Tab-separated table of N, CA and C in Angstrom:
chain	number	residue	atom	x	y	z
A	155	UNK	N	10.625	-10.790	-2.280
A	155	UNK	CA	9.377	-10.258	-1.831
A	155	UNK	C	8.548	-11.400	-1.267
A	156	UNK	N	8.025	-11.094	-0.487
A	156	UNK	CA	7.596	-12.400	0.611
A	156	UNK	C	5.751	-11.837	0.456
A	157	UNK	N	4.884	-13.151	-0.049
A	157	UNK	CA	3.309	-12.261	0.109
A	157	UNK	C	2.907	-14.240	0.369
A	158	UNK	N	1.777	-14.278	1.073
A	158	UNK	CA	0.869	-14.872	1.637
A	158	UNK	C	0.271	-15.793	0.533
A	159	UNK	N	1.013	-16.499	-0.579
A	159	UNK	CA	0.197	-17.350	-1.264
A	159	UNK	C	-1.285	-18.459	-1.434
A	160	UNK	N	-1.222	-18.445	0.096
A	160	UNK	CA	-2.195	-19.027	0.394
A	160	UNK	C	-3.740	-18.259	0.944
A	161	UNK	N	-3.592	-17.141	1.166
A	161	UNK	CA	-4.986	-15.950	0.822
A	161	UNK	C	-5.531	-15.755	-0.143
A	162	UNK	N	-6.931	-16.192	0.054
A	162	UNK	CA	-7.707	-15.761	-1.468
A	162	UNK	C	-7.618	-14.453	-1.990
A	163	UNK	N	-6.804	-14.187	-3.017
A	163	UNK	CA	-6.973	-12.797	-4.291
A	163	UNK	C	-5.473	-12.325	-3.610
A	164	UNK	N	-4.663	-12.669	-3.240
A	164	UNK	CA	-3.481	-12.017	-2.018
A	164	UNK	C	-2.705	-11.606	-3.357
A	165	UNK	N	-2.416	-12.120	-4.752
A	165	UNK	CA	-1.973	-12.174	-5.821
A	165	UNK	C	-2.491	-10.799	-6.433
A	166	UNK	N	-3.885	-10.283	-6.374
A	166	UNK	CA	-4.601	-9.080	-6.996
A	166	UNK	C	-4.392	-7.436	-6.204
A	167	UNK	N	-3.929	-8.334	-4.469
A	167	UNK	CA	-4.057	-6.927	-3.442
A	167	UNK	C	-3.601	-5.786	-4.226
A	168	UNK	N	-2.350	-5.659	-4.507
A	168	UNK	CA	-1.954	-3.889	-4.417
A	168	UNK	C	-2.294	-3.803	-6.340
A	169	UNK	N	-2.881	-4.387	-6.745
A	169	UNK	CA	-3.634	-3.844	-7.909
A	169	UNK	C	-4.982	-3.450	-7.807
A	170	UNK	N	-5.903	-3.911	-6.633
A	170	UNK	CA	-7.029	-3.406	-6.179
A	170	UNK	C	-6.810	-2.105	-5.102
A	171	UNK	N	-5.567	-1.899	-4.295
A	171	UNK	CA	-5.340	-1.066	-3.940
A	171	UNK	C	-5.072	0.190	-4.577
A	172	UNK	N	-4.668	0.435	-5.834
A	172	UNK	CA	-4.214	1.007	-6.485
A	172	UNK	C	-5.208	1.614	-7.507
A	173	UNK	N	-6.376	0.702	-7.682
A	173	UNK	CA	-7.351	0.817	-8.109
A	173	UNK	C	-8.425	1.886	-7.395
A	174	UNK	N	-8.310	1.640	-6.112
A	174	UNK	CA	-9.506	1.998	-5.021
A	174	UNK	C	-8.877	3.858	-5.179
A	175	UNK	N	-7.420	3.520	-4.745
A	175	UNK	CA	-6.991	4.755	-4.763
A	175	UNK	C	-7.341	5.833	-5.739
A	176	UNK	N	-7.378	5.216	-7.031
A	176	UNK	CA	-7.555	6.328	-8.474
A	176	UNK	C	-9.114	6.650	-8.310
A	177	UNK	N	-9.897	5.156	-7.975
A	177	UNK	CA	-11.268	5.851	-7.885
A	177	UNK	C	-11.908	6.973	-7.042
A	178	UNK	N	-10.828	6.567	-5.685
A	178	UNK	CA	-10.885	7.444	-4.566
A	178	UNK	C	-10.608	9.223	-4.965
A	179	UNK	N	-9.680	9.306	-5.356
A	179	UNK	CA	-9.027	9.836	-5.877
A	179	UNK	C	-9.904	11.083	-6.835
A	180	UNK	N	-10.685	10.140	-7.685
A	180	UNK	CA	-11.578	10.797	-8.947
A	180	UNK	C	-12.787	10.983	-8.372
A	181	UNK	N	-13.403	10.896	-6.772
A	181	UNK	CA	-14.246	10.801	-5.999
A	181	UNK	C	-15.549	9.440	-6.168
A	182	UNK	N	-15.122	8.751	-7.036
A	182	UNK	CA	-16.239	7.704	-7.369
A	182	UNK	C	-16.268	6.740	-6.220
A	183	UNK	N	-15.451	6.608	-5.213
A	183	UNK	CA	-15.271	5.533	-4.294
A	183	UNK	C	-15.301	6.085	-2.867
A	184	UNK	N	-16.699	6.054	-1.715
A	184	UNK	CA	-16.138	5.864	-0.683
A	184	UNK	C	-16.257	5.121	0.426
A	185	UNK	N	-16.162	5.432	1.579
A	185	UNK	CA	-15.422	4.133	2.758
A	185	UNK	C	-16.444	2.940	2.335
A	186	UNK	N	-17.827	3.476	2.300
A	186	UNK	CA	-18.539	2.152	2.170
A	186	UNK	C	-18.489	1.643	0.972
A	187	UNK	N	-17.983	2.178	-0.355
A	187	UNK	CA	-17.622	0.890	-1.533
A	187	UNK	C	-16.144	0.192	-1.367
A	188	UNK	N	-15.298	0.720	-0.703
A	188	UNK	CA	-13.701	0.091	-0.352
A	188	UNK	C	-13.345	-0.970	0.543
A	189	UNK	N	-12.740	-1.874	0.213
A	189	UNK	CA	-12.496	-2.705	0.555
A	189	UNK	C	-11.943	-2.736	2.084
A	190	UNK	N	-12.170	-3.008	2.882
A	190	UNK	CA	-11.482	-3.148	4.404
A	190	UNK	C	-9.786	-2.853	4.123
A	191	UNK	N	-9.174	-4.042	3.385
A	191	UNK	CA	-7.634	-4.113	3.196
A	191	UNK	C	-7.042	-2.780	2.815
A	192	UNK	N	-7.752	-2.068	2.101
A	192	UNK	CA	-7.273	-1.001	0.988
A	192	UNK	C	-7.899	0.402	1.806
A	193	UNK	N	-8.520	0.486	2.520
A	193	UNK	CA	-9.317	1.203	3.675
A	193	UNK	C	-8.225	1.446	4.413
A	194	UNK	N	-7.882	0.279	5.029
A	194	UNK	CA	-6.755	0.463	6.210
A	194	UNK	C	-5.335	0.920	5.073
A	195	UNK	N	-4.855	0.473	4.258
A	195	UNK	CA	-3.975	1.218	3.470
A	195	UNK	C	-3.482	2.398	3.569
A	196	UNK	N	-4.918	3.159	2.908
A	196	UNK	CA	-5.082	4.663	2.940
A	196	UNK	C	-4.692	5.214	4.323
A	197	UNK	N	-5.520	4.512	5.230
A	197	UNK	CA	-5.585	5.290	6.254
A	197	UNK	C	-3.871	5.484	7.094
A	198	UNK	N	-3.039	3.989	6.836
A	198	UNK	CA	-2.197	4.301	7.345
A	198	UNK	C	-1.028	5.103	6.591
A	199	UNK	N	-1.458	5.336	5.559
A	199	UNK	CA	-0.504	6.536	4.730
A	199	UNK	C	-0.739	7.921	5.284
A	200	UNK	N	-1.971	8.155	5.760
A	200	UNK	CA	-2.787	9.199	6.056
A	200	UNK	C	-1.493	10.277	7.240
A	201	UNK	N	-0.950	9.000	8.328
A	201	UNK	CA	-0.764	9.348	9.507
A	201	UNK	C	1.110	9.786	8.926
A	202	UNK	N	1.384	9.971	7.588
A	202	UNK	CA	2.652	10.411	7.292
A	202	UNK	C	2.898	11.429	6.676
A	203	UNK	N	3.809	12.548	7.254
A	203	UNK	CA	3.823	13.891	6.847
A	203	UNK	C	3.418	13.962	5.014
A	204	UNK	N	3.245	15.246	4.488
A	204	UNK	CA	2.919	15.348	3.224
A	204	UNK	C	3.971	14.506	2.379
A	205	UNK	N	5.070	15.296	2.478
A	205	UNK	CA	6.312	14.554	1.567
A	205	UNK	C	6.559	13.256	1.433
A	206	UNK	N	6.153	11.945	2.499
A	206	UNK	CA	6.142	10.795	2.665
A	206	UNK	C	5.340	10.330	2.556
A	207	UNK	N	3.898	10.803	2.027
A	207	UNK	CA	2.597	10.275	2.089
A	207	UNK	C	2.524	9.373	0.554
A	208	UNK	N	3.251	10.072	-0.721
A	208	UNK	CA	3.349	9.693	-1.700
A	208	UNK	C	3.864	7.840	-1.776
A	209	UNK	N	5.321	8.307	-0.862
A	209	UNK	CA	5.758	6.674	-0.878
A	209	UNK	C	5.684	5.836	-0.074
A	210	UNK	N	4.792	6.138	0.867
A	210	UNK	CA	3.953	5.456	1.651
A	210	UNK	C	2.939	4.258	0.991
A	211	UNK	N	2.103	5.037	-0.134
A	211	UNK	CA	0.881	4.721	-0.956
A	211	UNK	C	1.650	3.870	-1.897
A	212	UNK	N	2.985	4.084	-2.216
A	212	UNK	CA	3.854	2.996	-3.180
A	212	UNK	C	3.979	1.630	-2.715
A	213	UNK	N	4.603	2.219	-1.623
A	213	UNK	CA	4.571	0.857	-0.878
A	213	UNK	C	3.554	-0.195	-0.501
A	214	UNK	N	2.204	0.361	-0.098
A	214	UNK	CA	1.037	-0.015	0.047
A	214	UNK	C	0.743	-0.893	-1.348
A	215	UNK	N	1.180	-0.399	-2.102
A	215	UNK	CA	0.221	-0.915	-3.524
A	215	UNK	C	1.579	-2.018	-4.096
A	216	UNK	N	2.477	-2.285	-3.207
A	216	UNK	CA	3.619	-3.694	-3.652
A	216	UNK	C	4.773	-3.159	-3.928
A	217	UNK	N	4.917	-1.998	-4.005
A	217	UNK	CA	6.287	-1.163	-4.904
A	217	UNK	C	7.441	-1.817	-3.839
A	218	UNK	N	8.331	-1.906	-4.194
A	218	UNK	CA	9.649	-2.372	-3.524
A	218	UNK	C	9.394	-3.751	-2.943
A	219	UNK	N	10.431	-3.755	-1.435
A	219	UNK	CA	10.780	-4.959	-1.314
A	219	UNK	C	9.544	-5.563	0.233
A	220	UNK	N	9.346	-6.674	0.356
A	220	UNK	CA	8.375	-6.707	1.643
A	220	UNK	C	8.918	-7.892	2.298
A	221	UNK	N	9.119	-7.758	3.734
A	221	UNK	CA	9.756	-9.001	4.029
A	221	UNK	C	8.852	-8.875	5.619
A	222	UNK	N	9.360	-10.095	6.584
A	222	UNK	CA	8.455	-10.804	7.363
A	222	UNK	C	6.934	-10.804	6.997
A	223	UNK	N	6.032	-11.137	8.072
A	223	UNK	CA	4.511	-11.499	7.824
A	223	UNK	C	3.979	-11.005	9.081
A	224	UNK	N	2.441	-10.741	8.820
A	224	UNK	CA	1.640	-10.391	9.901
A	224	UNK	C	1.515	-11.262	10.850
A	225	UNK	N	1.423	-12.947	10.427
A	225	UNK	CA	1.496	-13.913	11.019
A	225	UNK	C	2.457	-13.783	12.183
A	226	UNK	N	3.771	-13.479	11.530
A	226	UNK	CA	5.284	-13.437	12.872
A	226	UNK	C	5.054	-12.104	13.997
A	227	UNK	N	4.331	-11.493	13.470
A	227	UNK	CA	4.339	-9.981	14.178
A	227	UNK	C	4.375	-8.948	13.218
A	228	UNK	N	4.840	-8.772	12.059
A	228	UNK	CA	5.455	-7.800	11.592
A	228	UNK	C	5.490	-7.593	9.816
A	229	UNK	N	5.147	-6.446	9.285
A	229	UNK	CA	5.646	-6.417	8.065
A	229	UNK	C	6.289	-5.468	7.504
A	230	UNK	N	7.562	-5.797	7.472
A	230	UNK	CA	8.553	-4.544	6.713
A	230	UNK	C	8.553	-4.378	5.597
A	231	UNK	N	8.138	-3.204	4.905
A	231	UNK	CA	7.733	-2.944	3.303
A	231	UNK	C	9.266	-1.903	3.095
A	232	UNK	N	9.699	-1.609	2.093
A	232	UNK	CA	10.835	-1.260	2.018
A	232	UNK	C	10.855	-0.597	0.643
A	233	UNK	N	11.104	0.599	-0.040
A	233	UNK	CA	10.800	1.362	-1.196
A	233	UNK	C	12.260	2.407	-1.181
A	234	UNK	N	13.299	2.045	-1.744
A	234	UNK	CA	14.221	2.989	-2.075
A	234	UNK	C	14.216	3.672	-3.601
A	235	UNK	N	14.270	5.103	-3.428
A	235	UNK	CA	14.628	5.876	-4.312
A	235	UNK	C	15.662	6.759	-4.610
A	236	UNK	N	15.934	7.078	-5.980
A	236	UNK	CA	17.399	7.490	-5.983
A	236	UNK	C	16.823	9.396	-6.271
A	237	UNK	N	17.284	9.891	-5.474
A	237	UNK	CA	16.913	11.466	-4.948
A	237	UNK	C	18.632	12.232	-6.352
A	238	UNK	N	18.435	13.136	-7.071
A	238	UNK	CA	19.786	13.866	-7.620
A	238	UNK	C	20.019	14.798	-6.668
A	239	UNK	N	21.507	14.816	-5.901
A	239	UNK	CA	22.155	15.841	-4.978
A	239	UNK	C	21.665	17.265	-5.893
A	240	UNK	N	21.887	17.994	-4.846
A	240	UNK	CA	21.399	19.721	-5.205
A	240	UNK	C	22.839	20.324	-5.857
C-alpha cells in the first residue's frame, strides 16, 4: 500500500473519512463542517451505480490495496471481495 508519508495527518485520512461519513450519515455533518479531502471522497462514490457505491466508500476510507500517486498522474485503489456462487 503506497500513501504519501510526507503530508501532514496523511496517516489519519481514511479514519477521518470514515468518520465524516458516520456523522454524515447520522445527519450531524454538512458540506460546510467536512473536510475538502473527505468532501471530494463522497462525492466521487456518489457518481457509482447503487451496488458499487458501498465499495467505492471502502476504498475511499484505505480498505484494500492503493498503488501509484497523484503526484505521477494517478491513483489505483483496488478492493477485492470474495462474492458465494448462486
Amino acid at each position: 500500500m503506497h500513501q504519501r508519508s510526507d503530508a501532514p495527518g496523511s496517516h489519519q485520512l481514511p479514519a477521518r473519512a470514515g468518520a465524516a461519513l458516520a456523522e454524515a450519515k447520522r445527519g450531524n455533518l454538512d458540506a460546510a463542517g467536512m473536510g475538502r479531502y473527505e468532501q471530494n471522497q463522497l462525492m466521487r462514490c456518489d457518481a457509482h451505480p447503487a451496488e458499487g457505491r458501498e465499495d467505492c466508500l471502502r476504498r475511499m476510507r484505505g480498505e484494500g490495496t492503493i498503488s501509484g500517486s497523484g503526484e505521477g498522474g494517478s491513483v489505483y485503489r483496488e478492493l477485492r471481495t470474495t462474492t458465494p456462487a448462486n
